[in-house]
mmCIF file of C-alpha atoms in Angstrom:
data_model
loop_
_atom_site.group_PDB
_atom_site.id
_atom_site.type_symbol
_atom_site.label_atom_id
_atom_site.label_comp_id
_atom_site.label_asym_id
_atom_site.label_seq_id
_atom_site.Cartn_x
_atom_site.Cartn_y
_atom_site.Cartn_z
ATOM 1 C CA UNK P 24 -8.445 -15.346 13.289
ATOM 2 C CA UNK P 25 -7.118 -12.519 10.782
ATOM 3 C CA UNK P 26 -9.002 -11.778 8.231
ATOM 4 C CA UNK P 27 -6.972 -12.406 4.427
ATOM 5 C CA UNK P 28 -5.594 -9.499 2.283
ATOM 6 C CA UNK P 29 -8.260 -8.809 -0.527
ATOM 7 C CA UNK P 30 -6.092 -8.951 -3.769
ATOM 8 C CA UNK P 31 -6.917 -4.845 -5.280
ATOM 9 C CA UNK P 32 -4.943 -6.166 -8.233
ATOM 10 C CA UNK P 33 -4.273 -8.989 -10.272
ATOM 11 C CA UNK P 34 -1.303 -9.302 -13.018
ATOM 12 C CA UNK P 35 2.597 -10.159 -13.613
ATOM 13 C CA UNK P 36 5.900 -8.256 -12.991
ATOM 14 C CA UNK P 37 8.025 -8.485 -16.237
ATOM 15 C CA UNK P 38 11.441 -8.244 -17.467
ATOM 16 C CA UNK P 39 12.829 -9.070 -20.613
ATOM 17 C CA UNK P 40 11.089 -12.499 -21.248
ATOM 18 C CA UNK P 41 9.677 -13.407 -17.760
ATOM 19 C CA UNK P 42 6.270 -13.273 -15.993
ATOM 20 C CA UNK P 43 5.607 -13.573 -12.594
ATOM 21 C CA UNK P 44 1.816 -13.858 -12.079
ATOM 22 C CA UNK P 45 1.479 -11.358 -8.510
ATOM 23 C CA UNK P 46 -1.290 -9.393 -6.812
ATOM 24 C CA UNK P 47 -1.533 -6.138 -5.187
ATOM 25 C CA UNK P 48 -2.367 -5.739 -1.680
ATOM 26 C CA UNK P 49 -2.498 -2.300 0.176
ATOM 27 C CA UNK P 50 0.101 -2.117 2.245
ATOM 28 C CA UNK P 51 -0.600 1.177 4.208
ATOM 29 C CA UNK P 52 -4.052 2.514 6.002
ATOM 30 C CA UNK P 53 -5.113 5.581 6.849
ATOM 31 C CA UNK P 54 -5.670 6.590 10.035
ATOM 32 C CA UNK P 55 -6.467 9.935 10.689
ATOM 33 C CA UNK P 56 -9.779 11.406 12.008
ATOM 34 C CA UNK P 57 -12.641 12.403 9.233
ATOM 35 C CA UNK P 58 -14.774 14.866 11.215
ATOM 36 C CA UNK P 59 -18.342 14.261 9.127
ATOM 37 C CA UNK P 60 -20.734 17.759 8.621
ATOM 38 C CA UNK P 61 -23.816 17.615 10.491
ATOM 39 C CA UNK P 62 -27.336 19.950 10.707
ATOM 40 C CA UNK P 63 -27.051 21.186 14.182
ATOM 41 C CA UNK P 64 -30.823 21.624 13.926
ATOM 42 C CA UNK P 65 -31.967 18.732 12.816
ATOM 43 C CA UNK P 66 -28.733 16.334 12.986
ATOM 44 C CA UNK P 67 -28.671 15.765 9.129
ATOM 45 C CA UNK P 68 -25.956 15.013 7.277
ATOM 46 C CA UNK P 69 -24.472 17.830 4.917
ATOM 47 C CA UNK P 70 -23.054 17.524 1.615
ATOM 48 C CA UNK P 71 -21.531 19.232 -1.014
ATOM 49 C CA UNK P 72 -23.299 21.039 -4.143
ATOM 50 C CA UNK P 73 -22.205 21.966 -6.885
ATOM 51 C CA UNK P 74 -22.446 25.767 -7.414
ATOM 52 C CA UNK P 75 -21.563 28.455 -9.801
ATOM 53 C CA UNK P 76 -19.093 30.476 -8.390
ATOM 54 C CA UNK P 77 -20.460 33.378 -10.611
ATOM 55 C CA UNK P 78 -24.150 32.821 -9.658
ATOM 56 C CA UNK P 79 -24.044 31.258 -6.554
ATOM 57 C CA UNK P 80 -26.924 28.999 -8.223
ATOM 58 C CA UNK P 81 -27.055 25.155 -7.863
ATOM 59 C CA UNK P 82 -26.204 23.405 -11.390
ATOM 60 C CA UNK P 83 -26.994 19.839 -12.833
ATOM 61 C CA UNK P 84 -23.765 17.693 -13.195
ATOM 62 C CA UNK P 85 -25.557 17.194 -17.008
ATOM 63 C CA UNK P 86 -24.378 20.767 -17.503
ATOM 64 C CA UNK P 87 -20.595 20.741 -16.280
ATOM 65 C CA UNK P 88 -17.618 20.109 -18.238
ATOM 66 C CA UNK P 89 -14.488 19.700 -17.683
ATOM 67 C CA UNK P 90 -11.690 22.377 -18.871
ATOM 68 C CA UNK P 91 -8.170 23.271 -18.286
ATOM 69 C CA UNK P 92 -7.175 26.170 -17.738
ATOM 70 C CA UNK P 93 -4.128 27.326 -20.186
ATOM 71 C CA UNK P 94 -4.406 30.718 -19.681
ATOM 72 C CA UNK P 95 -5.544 33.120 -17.225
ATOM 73 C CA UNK P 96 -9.483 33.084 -17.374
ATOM 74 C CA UNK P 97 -9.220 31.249 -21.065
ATOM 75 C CA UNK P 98 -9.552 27.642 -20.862
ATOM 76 C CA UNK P 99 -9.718 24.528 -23.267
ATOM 77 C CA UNK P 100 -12.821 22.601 -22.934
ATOM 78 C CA UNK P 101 -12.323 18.472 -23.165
ATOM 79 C CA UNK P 102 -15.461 15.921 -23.705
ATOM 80 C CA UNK P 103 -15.529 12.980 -22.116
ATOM 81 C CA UNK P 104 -14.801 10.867 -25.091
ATOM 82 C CA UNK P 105 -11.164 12.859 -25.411
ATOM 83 C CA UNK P 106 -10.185 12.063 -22.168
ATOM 84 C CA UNK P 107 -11.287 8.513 -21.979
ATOM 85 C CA UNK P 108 -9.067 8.127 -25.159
ATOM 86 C CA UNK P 109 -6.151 9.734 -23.511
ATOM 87 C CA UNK P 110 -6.083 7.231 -20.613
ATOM 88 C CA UNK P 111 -3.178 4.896 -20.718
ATOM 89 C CA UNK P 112 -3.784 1.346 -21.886
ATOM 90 C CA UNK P 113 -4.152 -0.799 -19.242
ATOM 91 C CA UNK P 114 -1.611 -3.769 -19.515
ATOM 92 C CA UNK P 115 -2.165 -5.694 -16.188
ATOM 93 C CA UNK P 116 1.686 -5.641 -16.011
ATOM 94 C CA UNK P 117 4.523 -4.039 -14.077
ATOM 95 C CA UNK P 118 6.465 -3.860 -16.795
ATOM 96 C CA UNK P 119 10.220 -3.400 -15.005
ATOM 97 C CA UNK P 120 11.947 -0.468 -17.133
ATOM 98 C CA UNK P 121 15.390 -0.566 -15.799
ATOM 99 C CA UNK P 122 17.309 -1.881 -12.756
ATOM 100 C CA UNK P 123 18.958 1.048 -10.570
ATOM 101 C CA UNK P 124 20.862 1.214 -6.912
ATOM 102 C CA UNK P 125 18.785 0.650 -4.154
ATOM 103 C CA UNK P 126 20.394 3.820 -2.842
ATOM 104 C CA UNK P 127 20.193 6.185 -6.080
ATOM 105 C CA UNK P 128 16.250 7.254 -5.335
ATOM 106 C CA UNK P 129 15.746 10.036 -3.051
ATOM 107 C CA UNK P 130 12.855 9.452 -0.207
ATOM 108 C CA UNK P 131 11.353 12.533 -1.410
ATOM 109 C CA UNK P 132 9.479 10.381 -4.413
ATOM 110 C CA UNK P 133 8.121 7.647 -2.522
ATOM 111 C CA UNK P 134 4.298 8.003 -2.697
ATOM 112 C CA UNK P 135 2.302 5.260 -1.530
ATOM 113 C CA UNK P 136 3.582 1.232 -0.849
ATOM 114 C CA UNK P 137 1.872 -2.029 -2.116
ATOM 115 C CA UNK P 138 2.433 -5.363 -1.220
ATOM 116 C CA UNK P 139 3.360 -8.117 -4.352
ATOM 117 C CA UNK P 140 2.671 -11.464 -3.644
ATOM 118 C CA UNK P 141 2.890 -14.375 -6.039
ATOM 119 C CA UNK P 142 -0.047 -15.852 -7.592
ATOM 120 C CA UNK P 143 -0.796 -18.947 -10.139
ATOM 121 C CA UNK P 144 2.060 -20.520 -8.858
ATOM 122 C CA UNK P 145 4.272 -18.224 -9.178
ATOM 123 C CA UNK P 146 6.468 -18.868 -5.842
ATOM 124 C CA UNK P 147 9.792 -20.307 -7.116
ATOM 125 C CA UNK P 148 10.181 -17.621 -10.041
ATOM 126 C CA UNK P 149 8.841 -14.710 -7.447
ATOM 127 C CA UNK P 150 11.549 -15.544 -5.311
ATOM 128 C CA UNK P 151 14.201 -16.146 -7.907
ATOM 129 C CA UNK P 152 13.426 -11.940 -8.461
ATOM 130 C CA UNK P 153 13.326 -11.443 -5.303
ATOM 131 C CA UNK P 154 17.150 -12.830 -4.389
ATOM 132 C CA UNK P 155 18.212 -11.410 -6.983
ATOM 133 C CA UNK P 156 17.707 -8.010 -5.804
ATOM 134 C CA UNK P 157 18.990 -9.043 -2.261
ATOM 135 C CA UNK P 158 22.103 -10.142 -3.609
ATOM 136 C CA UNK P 159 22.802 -7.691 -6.441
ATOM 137 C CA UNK P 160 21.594 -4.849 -4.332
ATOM 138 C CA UNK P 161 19.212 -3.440 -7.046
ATOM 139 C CA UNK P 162 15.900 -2.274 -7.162
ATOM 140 C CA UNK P 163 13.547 -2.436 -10.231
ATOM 141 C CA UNK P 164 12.040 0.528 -11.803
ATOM 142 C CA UNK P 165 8.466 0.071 -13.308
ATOM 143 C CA UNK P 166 5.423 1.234 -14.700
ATOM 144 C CA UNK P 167 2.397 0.134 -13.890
ATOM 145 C CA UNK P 168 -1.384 1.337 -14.739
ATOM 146 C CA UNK P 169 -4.118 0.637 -11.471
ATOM 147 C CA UNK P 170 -7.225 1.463 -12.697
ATOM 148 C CA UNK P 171 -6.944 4.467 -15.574
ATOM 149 C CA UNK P 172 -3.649 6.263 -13.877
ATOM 150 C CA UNK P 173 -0.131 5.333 -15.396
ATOM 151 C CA UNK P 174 1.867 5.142 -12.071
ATOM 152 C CA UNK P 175 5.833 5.194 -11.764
ATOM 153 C CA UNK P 176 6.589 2.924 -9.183
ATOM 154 C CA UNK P 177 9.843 1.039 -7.719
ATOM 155 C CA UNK P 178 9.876 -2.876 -6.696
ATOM 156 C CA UNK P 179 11.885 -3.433 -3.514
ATOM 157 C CA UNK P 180 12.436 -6.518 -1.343
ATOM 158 C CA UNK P 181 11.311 -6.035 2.156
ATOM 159 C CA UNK P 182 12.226 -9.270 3.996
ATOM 160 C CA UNK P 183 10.193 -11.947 2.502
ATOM 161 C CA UNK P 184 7.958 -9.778 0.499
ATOM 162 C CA UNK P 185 8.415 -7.900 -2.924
ATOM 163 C CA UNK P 186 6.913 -3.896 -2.130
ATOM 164 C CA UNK P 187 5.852 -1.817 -5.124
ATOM 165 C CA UNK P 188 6.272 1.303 -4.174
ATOM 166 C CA UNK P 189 4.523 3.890 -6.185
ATOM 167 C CA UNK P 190 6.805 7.510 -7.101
ATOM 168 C CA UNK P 191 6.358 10.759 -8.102
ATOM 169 C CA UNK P 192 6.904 11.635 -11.325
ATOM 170 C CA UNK P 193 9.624 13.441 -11.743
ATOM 171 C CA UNK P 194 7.853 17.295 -12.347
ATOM 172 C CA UNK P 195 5.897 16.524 -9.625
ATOM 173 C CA UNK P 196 9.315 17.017 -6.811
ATOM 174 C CA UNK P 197 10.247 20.129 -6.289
ATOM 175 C CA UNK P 198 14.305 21.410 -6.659
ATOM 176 C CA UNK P 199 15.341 22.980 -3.644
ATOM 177 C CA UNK P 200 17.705 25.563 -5.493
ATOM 178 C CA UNK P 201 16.036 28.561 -3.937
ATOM 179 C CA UNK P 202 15.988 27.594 -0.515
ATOM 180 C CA UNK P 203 19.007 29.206 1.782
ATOM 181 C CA UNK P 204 20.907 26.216 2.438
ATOM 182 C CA UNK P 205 24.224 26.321 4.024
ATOM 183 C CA UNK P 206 26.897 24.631 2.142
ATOM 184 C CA UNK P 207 27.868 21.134 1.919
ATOM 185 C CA UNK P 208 30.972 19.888 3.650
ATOM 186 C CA UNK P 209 32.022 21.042 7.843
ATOM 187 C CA UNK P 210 34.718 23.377 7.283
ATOM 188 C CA UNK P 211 32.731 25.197 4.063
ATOM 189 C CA UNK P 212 29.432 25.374 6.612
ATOM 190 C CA UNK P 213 32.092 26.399 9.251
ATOM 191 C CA UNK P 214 31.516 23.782 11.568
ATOM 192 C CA UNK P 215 33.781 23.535 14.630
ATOM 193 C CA UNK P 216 35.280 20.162 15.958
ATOM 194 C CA UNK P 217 34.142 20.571 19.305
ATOM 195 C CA UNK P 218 30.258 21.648 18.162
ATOM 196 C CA UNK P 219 31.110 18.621 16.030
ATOM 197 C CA UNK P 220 31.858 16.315 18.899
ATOM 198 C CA UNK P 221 29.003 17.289 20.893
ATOM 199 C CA UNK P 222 26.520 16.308 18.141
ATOM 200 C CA UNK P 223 27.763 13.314 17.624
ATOM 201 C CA UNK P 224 27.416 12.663 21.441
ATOM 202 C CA UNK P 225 23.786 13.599 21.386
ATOM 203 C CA UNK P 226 23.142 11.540 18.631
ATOM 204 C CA UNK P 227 24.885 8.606 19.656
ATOM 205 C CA UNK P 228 22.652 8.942 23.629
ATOM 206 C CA UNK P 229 19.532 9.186 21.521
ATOM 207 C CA UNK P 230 20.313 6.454 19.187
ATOM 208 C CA UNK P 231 17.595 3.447 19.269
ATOM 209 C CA UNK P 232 16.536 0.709 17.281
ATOM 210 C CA UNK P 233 13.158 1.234 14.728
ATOM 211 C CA UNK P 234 9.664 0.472 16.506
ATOM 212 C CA UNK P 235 6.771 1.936 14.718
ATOM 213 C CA UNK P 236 4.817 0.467 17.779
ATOM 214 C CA UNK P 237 6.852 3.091 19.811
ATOM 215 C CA UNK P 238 5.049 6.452 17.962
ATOM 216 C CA UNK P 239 1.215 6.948 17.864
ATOM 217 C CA UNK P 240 -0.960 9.545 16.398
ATOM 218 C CA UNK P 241 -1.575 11.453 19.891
ATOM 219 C CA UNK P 242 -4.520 13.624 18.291
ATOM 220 C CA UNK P 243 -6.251 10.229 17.428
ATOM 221 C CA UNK P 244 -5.577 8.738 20.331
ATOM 222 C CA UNK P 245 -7.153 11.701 22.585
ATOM 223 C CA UNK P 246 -10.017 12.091 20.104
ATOM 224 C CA UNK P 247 -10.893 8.911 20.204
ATOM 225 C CA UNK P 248 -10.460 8.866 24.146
ATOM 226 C CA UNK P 249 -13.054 11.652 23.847
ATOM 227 C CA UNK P 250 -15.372 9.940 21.125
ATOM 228 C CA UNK P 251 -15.091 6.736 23.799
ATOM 229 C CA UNK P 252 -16.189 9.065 27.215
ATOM 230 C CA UNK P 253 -19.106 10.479 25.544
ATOM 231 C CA UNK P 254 -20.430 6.921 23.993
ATOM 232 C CA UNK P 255 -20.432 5.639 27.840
ATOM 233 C CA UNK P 256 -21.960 8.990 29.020
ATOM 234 C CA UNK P 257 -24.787 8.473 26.675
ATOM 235 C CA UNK P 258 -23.592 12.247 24.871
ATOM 236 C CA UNK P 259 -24.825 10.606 21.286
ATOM 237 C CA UNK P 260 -26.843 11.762 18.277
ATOM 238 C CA UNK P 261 -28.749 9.627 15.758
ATOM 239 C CA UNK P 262 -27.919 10.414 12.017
ATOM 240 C CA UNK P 263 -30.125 8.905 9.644
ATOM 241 C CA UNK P 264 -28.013 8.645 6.332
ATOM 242 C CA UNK P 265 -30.253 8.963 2.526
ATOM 243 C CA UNK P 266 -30.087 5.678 1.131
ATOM 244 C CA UNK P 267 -27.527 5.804 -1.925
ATOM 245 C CA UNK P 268 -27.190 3.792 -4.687
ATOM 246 C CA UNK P 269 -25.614 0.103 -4.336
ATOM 247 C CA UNK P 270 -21.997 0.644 -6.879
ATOM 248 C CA UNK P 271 -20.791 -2.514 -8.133
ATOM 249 C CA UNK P 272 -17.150 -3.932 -7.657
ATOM 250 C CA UNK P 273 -14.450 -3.061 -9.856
ATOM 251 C CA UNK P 274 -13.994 -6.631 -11.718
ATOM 252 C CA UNK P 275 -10.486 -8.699 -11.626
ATOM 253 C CA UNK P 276 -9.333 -10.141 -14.489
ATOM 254 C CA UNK P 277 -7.105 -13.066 -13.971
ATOM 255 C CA UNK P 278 -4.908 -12.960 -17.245
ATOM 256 C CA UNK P 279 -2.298 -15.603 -15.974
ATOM 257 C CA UNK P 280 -3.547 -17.561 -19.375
ATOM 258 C CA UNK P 281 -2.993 -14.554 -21.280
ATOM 259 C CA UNK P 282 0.236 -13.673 -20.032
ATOM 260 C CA UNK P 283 1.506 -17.360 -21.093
ATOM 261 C CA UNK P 284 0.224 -16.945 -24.680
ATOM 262 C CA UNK P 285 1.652 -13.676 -24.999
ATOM 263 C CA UNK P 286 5.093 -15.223 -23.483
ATOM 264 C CA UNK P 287 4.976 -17.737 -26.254
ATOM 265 C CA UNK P 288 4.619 -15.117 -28.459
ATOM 266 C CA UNK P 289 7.300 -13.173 -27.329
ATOM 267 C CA UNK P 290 9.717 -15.903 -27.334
ATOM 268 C CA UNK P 291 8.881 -16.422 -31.144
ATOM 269 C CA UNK P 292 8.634 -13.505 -32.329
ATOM 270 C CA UNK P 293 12.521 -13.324 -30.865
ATOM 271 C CA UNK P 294 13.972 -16.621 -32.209
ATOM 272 C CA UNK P 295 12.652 -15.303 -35.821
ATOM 273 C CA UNK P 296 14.799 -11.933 -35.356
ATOM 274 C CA UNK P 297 17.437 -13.926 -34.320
ATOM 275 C CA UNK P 298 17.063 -16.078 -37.512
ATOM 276 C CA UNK P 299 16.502 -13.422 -40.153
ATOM 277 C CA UNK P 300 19.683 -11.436 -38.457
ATOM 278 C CA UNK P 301 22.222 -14.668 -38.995
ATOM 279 C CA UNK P 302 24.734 -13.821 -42.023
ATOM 280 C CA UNK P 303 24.051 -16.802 -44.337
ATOM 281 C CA UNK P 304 27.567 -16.541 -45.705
ATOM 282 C CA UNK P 305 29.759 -14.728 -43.603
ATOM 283 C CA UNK P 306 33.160 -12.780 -44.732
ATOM 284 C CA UNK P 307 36.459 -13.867 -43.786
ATOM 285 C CA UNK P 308 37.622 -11.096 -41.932
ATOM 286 C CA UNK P 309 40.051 -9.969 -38.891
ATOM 287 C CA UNK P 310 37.562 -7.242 -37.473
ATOM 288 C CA UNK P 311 34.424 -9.200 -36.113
ATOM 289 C CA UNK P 312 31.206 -8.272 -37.594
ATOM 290 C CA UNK P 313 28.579 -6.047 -35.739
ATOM 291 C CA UNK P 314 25.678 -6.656 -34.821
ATOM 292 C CA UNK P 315 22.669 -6.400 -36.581
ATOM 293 C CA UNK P 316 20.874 -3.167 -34.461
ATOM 294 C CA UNK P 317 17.921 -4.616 -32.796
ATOM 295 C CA UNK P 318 14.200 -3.105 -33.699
ATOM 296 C CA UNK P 319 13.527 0.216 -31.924
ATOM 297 C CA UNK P 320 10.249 -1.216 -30.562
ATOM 298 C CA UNK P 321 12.484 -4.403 -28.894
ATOM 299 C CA UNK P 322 14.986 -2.112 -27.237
ATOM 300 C CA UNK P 323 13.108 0.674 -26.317
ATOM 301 C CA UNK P 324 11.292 -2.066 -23.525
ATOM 302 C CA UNK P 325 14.444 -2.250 -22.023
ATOM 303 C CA UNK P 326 15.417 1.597 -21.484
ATOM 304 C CA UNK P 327 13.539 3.796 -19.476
#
C-alpha cells in the first residue's frame, strides 16, 4: 500500500478576491549517491569543524558572526537580530502576481517543482483555477515564502494537478551575450539545404515519445550494484554514529479560518471604496467621467 504525501506546507493560492486552501507536497527526490567520511582506523564517522582559516585553530560557534563581504578583505558585520528582521513576512499564501503565456518563461529559471493539492474543501474552486489555465493557456506568476526564503515561483497545470514551480530570480540567470553564438536564422548561420535535409532526417529516425522510465542514473545504478555485491560477500563495516540531539518538527499552521476572515475583510474593505468613489451628483456631460484612480496599495497586488 503507498504510503500518503506528507503535506511540507499548508496555505491558499490567491488572486484578486479568491482563496483556494492547498498544500505543498515535494514533487521531486534526490537521488544521487552521498559518499559519508569515515576513520579508516577506527571506522568513525568524520565531521566538519569549524576553523580559522588564519589560525588553523578550532573556534566556538558562540564566537562567529556572520558578515558580507562588500569589499575586498572589508566586510559588514550583521547580528542576528538584523537579519531575522530582514526575513520576509511569512503570509502562508501564493499570492498570484500576474498571469503570463505558458510559453513566455525560458526553462533556464525553473528551479525546483511542488505539487498543489486542494485542502479544506477546496476541490470545486481548485479546479475552477485549474481549467482556467487549460483553456486560456496561461500560467500564474507568484510569490510565495516556505519557511524564511521569499521564493518566485510559477503555478502550472500538469494533468490533474496544479505544480508550483519555484524560479530563479531574475539576477540569478545569466545573459549569454558573451558567448560565440552563431547567428539566428539558416541562411545568416549559412546553413545549406541539403545539411538541412539530413538533420531533419536524423531527427525525425530518432524521434520517440517521453519515458522518464527509459533513462537511469547509470553511476547509481553500478554503485549500488557494487554496494549490493559486497553486503552479500559479507565486505561490511560497523559505524557507530554519536547520539545527536532529537530536533522538533517544523509546526503547520492550518489558517483556512484565517484566510476566510481576512476574505471577508477584503471584500469590505472593497465595497466601501466602491461607495466613497460613487459621484453623489453627477454632471451632465458628453465625455464620460473617469474613474476615480484606485489606492496604490489595491493595485500594486495586481502588478508584478
Amino acid at each position: 500500500m503507498a504510503t500518503a504525501s506528507r503535506v511540507l506546507w499548508k496555505g491558499a493560492i490567491s488572486f484578486g478576491l479568491v482563496h483556494i486552501p492547498v498544500g505543498l507536497h515535494t514533487a521531486s527526490t534526490e537521488q544521487g549517491i552521498n559518499f559519508d567520511w569515515l576513520d579508516k582506523r577506527t571506522m568513525d564517522p568524520v565531521g566538519y569543524k569549524r576553523i580559522n582559516k588564519k589560525t588553523g585553530k578550532e573556534i566556538d560557534a558562540a564566537n562567529i558572526v556572520k558578515g558580507i563581504e562588500y569589499e575586498d578583505g572589508r566586510y559588514v558585520i550583521l547580528s542576528a537580530d538584523e537579519i531575522e528582521s530582514s526575513f520576509p513576512q511569512t503570509t502562508q499564501t501564493i499570492e498570484i502576481q500576474r498571469f503570463v503565456n505558458a510559453g513566455d518563461i525560458p526553462f533556464v529559471y525553473l528551479e525546483r517543482p511542488y505539487y498543489v493539492a486542494p485542502i479544506n474543501k477546496g476541490q470545486k474552486v481548485y479546479a475552477l483555477l485549474r481549467e482556467t489555465l487549460v483553456s486560456t493557456g496561461k500560467v500564474g506568476l507568484a510569490k510565495v515564502v516556505i519557511q524564511t526564503k521569499q521564493h518566485l515561483a510559477v503555478l502550472v497545470p500538469s494533468g490533474p494537478v496544479l505544480v508550483l514551480n519555484l524560479l530563479r530570480w531574475g539576477d540569478e540567470v545569466k545573459g549569454y551575450d558573451d558567448l560565440d553564438l552563431p547567428p539566428l536564422g539558416t541562411k545568416e548561420a549559412r546553413l545549406t539545404p541539403n545539411e538541412l535535409k539530413m538533420a531533419r532526417q536524423l531527427v525525425e529516425e530518432m524521434t520517440g515519445t517521453w519515458d522518464p522510465q527509459d533513462f537511469k542514473d547509470e553511476f547509481r545504478q553500478e554503485i549500488m550494484q557494487l554496494v549490493d555485491k559486497k553486503v552479500k560477500a559479507g565486505a561490511t563495516e560497523t559505524v557507530i554514529q554519536p547520539a545527536e540531539a532529537a530536533s522538533g518538527g517544523a509546526e503547520i499552521i492550518d489558517l483556512s479560518e484565517l484566510l476566510a476572515r481576512s476574505l471577508k475583510g477584503r471584500a469590505g474593505t472593497d465595497t466601501k471604496t466602491k461607495a466613497a468613489a460613487k459621484p453623489t451628483a453627477p454632471a451632465k456631460s458628453s465625455v464620460a467621467a473617469k474613474p476615480t484612480p484606485r489606492k496604490p496599495g489595491v493595485s500594486a497586488k495586481r502588478a508584478a
